[in-house]
XYZ file of C-alpha atoms in Angstrom:
581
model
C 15.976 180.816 58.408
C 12.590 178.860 57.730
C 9.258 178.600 59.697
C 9.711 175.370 59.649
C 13.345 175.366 61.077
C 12.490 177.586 63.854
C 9.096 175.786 65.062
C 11.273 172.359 65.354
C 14.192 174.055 66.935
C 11.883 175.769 69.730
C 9.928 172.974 70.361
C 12.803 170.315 70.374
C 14.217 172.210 72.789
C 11.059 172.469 75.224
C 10.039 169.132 74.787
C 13.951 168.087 75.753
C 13.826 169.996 78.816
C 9.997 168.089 79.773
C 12.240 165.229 80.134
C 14.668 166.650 81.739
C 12.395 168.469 84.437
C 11.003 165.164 85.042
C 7.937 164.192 82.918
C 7.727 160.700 81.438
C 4.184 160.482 80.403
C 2.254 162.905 78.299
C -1.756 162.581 76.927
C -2.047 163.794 73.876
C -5.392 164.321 71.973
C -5.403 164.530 68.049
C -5.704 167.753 66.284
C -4.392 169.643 63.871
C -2.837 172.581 65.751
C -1.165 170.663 68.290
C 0.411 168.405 65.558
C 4.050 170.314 65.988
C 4.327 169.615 69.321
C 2.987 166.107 69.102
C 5.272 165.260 66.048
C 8.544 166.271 68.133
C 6.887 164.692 71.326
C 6.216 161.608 69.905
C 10.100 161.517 68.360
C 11.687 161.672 71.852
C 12.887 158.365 72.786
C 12.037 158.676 76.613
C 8.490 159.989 76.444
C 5.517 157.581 76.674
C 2.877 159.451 74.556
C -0.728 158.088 75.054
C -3.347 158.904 72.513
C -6.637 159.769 73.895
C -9.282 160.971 71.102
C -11.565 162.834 73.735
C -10.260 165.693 75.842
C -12.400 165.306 78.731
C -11.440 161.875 79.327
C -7.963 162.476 78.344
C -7.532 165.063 81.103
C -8.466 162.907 83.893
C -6.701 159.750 82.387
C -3.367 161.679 82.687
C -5.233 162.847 86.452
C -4.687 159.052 87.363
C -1.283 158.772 86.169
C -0.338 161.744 88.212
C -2.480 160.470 91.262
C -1.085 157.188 91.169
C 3.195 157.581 90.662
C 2.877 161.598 92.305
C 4.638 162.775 89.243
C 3.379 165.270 87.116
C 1.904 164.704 83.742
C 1.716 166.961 80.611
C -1.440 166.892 78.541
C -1.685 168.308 74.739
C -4.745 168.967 72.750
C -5.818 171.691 70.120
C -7.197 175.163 70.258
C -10.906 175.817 70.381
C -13.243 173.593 72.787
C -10.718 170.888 73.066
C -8.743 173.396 75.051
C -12.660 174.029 76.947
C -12.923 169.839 77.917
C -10.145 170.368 79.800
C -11.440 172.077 82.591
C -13.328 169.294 84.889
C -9.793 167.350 85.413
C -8.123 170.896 85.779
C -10.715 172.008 88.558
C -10.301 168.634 89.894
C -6.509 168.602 90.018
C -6.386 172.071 91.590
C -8.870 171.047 94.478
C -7.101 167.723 94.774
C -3.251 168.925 94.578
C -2.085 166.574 91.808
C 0.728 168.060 89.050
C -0.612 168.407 85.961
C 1.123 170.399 82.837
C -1.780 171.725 80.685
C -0.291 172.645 77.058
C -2.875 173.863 74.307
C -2.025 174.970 70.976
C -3.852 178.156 69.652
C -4.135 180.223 66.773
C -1.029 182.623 66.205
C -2.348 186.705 67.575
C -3.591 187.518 63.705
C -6.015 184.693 63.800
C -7.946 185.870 66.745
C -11.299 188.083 67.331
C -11.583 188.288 63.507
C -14.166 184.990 62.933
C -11.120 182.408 62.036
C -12.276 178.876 62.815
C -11.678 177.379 66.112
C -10.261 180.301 67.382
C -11.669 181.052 71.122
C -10.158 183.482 73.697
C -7.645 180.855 75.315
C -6.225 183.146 77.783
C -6.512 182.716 81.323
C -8.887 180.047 80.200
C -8.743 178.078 83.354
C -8.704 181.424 85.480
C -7.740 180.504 89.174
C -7.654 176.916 88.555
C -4.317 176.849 87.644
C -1.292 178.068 89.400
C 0.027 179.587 87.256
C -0.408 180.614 83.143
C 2.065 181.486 80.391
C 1.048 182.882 76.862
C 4.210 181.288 75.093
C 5.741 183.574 72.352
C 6.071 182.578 68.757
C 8.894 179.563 67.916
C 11.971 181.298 67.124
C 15.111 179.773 67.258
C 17.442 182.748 68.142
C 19.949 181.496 71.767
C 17.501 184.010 73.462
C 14.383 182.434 72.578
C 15.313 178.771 72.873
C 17.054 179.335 76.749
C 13.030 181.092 76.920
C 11.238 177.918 75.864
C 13.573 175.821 78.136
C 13.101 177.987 81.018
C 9.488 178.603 80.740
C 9.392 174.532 80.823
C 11.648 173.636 83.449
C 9.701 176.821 85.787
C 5.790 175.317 84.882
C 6.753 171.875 86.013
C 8.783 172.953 89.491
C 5.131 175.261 89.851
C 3.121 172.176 89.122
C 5.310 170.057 91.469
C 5.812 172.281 94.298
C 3.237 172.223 97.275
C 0.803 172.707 97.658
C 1.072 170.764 93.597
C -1.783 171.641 90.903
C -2.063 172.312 87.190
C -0.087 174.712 85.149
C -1.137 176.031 81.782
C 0.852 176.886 78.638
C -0.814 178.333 75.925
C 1.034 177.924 72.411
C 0.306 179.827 69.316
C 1.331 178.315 66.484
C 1.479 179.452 62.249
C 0.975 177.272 59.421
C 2.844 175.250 58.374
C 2.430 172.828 61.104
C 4.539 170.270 59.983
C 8.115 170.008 62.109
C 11.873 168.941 60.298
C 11.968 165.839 61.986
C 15.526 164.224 62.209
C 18.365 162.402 63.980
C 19.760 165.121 65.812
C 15.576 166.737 66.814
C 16.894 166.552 70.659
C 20.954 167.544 70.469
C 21.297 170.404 73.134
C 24.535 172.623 72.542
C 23.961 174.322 75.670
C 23.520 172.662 79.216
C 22.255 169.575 77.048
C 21.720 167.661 80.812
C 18.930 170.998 81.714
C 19.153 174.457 81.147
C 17.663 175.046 84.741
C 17.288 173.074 87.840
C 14.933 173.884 90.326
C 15.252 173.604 93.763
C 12.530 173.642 95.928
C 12.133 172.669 99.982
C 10.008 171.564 102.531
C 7.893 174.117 104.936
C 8.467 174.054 108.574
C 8.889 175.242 111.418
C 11.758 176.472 114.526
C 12.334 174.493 117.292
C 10.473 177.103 119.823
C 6.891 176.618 117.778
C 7.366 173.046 118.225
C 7.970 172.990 121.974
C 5.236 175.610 122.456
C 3.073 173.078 120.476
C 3.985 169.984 122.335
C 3.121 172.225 125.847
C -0.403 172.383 124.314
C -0.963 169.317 123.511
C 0.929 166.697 126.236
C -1.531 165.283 128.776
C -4.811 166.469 127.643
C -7.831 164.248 125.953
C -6.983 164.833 122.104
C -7.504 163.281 118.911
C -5.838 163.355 115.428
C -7.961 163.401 112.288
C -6.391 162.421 109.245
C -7.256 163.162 105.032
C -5.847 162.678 101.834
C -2.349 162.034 102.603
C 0.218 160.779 99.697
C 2.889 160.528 101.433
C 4.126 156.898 101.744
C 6.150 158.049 104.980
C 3.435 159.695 106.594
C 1.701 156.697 108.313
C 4.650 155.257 110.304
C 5.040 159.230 111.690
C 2.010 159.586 112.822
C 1.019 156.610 114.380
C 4.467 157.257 116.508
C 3.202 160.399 117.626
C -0.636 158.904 118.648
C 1.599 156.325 120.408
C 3.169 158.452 122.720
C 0.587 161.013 123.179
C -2.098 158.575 123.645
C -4.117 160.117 121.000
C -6.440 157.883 118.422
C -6.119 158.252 115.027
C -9.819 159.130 113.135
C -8.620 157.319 109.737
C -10.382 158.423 106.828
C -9.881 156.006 104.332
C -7.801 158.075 101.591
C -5.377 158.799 104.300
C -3.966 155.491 103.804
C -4.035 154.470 106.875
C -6.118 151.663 107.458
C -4.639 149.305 105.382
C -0.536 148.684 105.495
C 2.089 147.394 107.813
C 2.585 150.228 109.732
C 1.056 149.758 113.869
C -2.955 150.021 113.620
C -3.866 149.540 117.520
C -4.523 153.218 118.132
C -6.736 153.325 114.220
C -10.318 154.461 114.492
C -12.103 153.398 111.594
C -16.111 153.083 112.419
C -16.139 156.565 113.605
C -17.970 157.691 110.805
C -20.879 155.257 112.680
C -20.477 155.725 116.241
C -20.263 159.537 115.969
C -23.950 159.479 114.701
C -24.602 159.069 118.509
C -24.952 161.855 120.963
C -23.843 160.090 124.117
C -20.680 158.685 122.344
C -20.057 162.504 121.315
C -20.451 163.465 124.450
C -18.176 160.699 126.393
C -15.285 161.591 123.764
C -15.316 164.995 123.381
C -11.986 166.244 122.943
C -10.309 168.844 124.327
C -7.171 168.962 121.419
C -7.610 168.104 117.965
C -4.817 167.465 115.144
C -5.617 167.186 111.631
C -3.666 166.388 108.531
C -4.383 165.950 104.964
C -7.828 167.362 103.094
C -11.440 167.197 105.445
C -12.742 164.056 105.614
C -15.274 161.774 104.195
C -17.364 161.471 106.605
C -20.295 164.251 107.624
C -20.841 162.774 111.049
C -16.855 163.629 111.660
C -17.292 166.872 110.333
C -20.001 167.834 112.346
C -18.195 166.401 115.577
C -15.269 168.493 114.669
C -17.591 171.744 114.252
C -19.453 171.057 117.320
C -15.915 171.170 119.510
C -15.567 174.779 119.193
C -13.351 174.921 122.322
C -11.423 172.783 121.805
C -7.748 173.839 120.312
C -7.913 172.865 116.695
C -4.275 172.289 115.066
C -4.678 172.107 111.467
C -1.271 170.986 109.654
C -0.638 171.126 105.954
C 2.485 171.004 104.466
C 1.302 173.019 101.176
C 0.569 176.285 103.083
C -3.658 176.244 102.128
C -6.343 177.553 104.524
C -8.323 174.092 104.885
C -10.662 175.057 107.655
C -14.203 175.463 106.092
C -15.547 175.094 110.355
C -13.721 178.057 110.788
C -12.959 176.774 114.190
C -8.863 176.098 113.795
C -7.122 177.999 117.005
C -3.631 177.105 115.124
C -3.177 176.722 111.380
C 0.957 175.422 110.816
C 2.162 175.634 107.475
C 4.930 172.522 107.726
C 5.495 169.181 105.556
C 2.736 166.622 107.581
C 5.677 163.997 107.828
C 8.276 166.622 109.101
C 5.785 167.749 111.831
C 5.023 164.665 113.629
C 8.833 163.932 113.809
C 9.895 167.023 114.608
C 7.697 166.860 117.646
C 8.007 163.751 119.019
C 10.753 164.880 120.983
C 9.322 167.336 122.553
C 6.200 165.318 124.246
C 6.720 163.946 127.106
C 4.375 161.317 126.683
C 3.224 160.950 130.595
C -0.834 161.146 129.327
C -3.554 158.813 130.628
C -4.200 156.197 128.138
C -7.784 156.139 129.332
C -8.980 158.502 126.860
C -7.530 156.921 124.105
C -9.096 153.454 125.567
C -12.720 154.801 125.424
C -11.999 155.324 121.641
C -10.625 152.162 121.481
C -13.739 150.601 123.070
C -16.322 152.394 121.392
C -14.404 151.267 118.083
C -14.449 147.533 119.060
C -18.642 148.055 120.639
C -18.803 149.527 117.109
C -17.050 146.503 114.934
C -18.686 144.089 116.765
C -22.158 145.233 116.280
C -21.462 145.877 112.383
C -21.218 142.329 112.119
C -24.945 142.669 111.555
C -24.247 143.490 107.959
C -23.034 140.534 107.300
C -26.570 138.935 107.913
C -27.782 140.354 104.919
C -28.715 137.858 102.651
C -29.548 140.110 99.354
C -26.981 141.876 97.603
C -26.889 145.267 99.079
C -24.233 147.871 99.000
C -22.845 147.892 102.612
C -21.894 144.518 102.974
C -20.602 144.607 99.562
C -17.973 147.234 101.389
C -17.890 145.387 104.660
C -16.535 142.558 102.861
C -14.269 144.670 100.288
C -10.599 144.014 102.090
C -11.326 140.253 102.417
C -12.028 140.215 98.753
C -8.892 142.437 97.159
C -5.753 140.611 96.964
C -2.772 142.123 98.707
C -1.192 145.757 97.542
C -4.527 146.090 95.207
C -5.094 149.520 94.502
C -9.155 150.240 95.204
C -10.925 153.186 93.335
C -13.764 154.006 95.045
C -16.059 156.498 93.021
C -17.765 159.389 94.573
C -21.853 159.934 96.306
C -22.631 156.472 97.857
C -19.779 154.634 97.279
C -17.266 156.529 98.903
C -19.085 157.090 101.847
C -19.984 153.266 102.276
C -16.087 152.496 101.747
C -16.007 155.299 105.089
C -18.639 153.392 106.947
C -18.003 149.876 106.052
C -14.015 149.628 104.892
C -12.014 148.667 107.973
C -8.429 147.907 108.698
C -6.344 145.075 107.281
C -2.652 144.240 106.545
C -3.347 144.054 102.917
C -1.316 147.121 102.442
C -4.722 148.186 99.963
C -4.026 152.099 98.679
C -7.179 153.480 98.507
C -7.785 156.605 96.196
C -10.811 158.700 94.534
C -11.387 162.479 93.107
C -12.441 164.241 96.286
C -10.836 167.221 95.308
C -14.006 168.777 93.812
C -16.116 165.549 94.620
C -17.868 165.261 91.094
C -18.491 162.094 89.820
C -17.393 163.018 86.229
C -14.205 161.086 84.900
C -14.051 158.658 87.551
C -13.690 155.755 85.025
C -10.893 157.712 82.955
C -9.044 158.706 86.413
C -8.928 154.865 87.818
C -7.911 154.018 83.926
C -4.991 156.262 84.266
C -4.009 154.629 87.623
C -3.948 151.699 86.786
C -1.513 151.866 84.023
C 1.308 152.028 87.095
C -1.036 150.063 89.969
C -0.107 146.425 90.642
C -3.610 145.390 90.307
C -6.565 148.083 89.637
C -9.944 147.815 91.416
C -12.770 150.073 91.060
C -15.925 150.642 92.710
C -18.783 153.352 91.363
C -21.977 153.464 90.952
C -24.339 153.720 87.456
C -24.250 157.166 87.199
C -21.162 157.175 87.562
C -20.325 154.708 85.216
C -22.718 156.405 82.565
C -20.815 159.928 82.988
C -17.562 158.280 81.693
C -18.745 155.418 79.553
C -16.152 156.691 77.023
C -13.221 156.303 79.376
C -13.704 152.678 78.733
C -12.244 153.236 75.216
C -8.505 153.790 77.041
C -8.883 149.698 78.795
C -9.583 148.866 74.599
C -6.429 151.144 73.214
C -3.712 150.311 75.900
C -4.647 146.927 77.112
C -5.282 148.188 80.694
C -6.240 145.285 83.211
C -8.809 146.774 85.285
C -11.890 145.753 87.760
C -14.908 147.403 87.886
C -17.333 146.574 90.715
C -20.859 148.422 89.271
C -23.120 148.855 91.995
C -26.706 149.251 90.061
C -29.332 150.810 92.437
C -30.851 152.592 88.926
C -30.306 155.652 90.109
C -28.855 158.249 92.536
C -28.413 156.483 95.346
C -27.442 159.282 97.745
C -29.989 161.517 97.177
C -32.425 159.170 99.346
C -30.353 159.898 102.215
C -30.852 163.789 101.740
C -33.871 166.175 102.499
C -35.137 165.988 99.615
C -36.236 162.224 99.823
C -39.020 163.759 101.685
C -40.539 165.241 99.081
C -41.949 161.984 96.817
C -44.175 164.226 94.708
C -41.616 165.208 92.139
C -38.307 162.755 93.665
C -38.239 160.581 90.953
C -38.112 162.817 88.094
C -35.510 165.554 89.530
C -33.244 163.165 92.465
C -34.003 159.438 91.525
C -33.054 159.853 87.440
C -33.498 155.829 86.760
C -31.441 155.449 83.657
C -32.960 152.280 82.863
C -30.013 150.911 80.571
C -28.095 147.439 79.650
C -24.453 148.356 80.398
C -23.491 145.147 79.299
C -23.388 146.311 75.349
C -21.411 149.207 76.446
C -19.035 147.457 78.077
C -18.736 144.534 75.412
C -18.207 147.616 72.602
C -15.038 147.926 73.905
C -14.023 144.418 74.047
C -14.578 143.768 77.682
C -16.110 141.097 80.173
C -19.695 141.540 81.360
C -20.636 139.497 84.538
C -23.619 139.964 86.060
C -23.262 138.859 89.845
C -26.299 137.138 91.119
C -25.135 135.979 94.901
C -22.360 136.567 97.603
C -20.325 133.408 96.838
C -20.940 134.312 93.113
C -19.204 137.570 93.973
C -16.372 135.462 96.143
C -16.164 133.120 93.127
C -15.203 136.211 90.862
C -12.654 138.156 92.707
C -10.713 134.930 93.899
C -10.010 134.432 89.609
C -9.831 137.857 88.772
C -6.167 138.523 89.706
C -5.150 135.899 86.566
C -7.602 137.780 84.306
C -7.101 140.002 81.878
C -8.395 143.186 80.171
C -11.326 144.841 80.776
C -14.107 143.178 83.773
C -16.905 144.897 84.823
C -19.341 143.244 87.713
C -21.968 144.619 87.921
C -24.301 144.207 91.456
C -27.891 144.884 91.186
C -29.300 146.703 94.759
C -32.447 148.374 95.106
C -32.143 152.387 96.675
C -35.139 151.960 98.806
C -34.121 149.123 100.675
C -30.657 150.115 100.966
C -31.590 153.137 102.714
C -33.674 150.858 105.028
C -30.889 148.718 105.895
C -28.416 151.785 106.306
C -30.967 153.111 108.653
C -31.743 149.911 110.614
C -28.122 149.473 110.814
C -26.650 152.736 112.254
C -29.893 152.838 114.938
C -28.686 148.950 116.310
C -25.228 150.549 116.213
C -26.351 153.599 118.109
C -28.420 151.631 120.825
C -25.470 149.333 121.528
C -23.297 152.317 121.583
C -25.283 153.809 124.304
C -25.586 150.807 126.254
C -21.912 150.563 126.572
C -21.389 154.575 127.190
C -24.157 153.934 130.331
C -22.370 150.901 131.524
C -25.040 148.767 130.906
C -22.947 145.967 128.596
């Protein structure tokens, strides 16, 4: 039997059961190692194979895929440091729980640790990033080894998949020649051709007795349920049944999905990231029970209200079985599916609470909204209205891709909630700002209409991501928010210290991003007003392509007006906690 004949066999057979187990999309990046497993891959009929020419970008393109249909995605790319540019989407889909099957080619066992060219040590080369890692053996095409290559498939995707969900890695050595028998028949399974293994996998939770000994705890007493990154679509009618009848608000961050949709809103907090700045509001609404779901929050001033209830009981839920309690203050941590949870216990409360609690949230969040309408004073372009205004502006079911630093935390602040049924995601899972562009990209192959929102540096970090809009035709919007700089960094302790600010925090990049974005055949606008901004996002649902806006702010005076903002907010906030309104 022939090389040749046994490295098409083998990987025929794994790239059948991909499909099989599930994947549909794969991002591969060119090389000349790979190229047996790309040949076959690109043969299969029911595979969409995207090219992406740089790794790093590749990676998180096939992040936003994953993000956006909760599937996983397989990426390929050659041995050496192609393998290596990998690793900010892996870290990133660990942290952030999103499926992603990592397959690198490598040089065969003979080739390595003897000074053969791109040959690094590609074991374990993601360490604990990944759940789980497989040195695959040599393609053979014996029964025994082709029922190996199946299995070893159809297991790394169920790991990938399975909550808590995160990247897998399968290392492939392969020998020269690389070039696969390539025929009619590539795909023709004589054995279990409809999946050699199918794996089952179920939801965690818990008895009856934990959930009436939970519902004891928590009926009739001043509580709160904080809400993260939650991707489950059924999630948001469960819980807002629950807050219903235990007269609980909801703290909404805005990746919980939950502030924009059909679901009931009445009982939605979403200025809390505001009002919580203040210590008499903390003090009127401290809480005596809190619930959370999904990853921490955005927001610092939650965070810190959280830590600073130390008594309180603490309920942290997550469905994938993780220790998310960096407070260290959680008095209950439940391993159960988030959904599952709130409707298993709804039965059990008896729902006989005051709703008075729940009414000084309420308040507080309408004091709150009503004072914010400040921002909308502004006449200058600046970076929280932009935000205040974002869900009048998006059409209905956009997606909105909100990149990390300032702009996710203004989307916290400013972003409130609407009917528009908006889904709302970013990488918070390690909270970089690299491959934000390449991520949204990704997305928005599958989103009904693509929106993104990041700042310069941002933008600069993944410039090349822009390249993926050019190759597939992807209609996308990019809202550039230009402060010529990093924005955030004026709101931290080190804005204090002028003498060296500029050169270490501030890093003006001083560039034209309208050439980059016309190199890869794209729209430049540059917006000069608010009803120029209007004017744009009312046409851009029948355009096309690539569109970048870009909005010109200055750092300075947006941390002046973020300031002078949240101090009017806070005075009106006391006023109304001293019964003075």
């Amino acid at each position: 039997m022939s090389h040749q004949e046994s490295l098409t066999a083998y990987l025929a057979a794994f790239v059948a059961e991909l499909v099989h187990s599930g994947i549909s999309d794969v991002v591969v990046s060119p090389g000349s190692r790979s190229t047996p497993m790309a040949m076959v891959m690109a043969e299969h009929p029911n595979l969409k194979v995207h090219i992406h020419v740089d790794e790093r970008s590749a990676a998180f393109f096939a992040l936003g895929i994953a993000k956006i249909t909760n599937r996983p995605v397989a990426i390929l790319c050659t041995s050496g440091t192609a393998a290596a540019n990998y690793f900010p989407a892996i870290v990133e889909a660990h942290y952030a729980r999103v499926p992603l099957l990592v397959l690198t080619a490598d040089r065969p066992p003979e080739l390595r640790e003897i000074g053969a060219p791109q040959a690094i040590d590609q074991i374990h080369l993601y360490g604990h990033h990944v759940k789980w890692f497989a040195e695959m053996a040599l393609p053979e095409k014996s029964v025994d080894m082709i029922r190996y290559a199946r299995t070893v498939c159809s297991r790394a995707i169920a790991i990938a998949d399975k909550a808590p969900a995160g990247p897998v890695h399968l290392n492939f050595p392969f020998r020269e020649p690389l070039i696969p028998q390539l025929d009619e028949n590539l795909f023709r399974l004589t054995e279990r051709p409809q999946g050699y293994v199918k794996v089952h996998s179920g939801e965690l939770l818990m008895g009856d007795g934990h959930f009436q000994q939970v519902a004891a705890r928590v009926d009739n007493r001043r509580g709160i349920i904080v809400c993260g990154n939650i991707a489950d679509e059924r999630f948001a009618n469960a819980v807002t049944m629950l807050a219903e009848v235990l007269k609980f608000p909801i703290l909404a961050d805005p990746l919980s999905q939950l502030r924009s949709g059909k679901h009931e809103l009445k009982n939605i907090i979403d200025t809390y990231d505001t009002f919580l700045r203040n210590e008499e509001a903390k003090s009127f609404l401290k809480p005596e029970v809190i619930i959370r779901f999904g990853a921490m929050p955005v927001s610092k001033a939650l965070t810190f209200f959280i830590k600073e209830n130390p008594e309180a009981d603490q309920f942290v839920i997550d469905g994938g079985g993780d220790w998310r309690d960096p407070a260290v203050l959680s008095t209950d941590m439940i391993f159960c599916q988030e959904t599952s949870f709130c409707e298993k216990l709804l039965p059990y409360v008896k729902g006989n609470a005051s709703p008075q609690y729940l009414n000084d949230w309420q308040q507080v969040n309408t004091v709150t909204k009503e004072s914010m309408t400040k921002v909308c004073e502004l006449p200058e372009l600046s970076e929280g209205k932009l935000f205040y205004q974002l869900a009048e502006l998006l059409p209905e079911e956009a997606t909105l891709f909100v990149g990390n630093s300032m702009p996710i935390r203004d989307l916290d602040s400013f972003f409130l909630t609407n009917r528009k049924n908006i889904k709302v995601m970013a990488n918070r899972g390690a909270n970089g700002i690299d491959g934000t562009v390449s991520t949204a990209l990704g997305a928005a192959l599958y989103a009904k209409s693509m929106y993104l929102v990041l700042g310069d540096l941002t933008f600069f970090h993944d410039l090349n991501g822009l390249l993926a809009a050019k190759r597939f035709n992807i209609d996308i919007h990019i809202i550039l928010v230009n402060n010529n700089g990093g924005g955030i960094f004026s709101f931290l302790p080190q804005a204090e210290h002028p003498k060296h600010f500029e050169l270490l925090f501030g890093t003006p990049l001083d560039l034209e991003f309208e050439h980059a974005v016309k190199m890869f055949n794209g729209r430049f606008t540059k917006i000069t007003d608010w009803e120029h901004l209007r004017l744009e996002m009312e046409k851009s649902q029948d355009i096309k392509g690539l569109n970048v806006y870009e909005i010109t702010t200055n750092r300075e005076q947006n941390r002046a007006e973020h300031r002078e903002f949240w101090q009017f907010v806070s005075q009106e906030i006391s006023k109304f906690v001293k019964g003075e309104f």
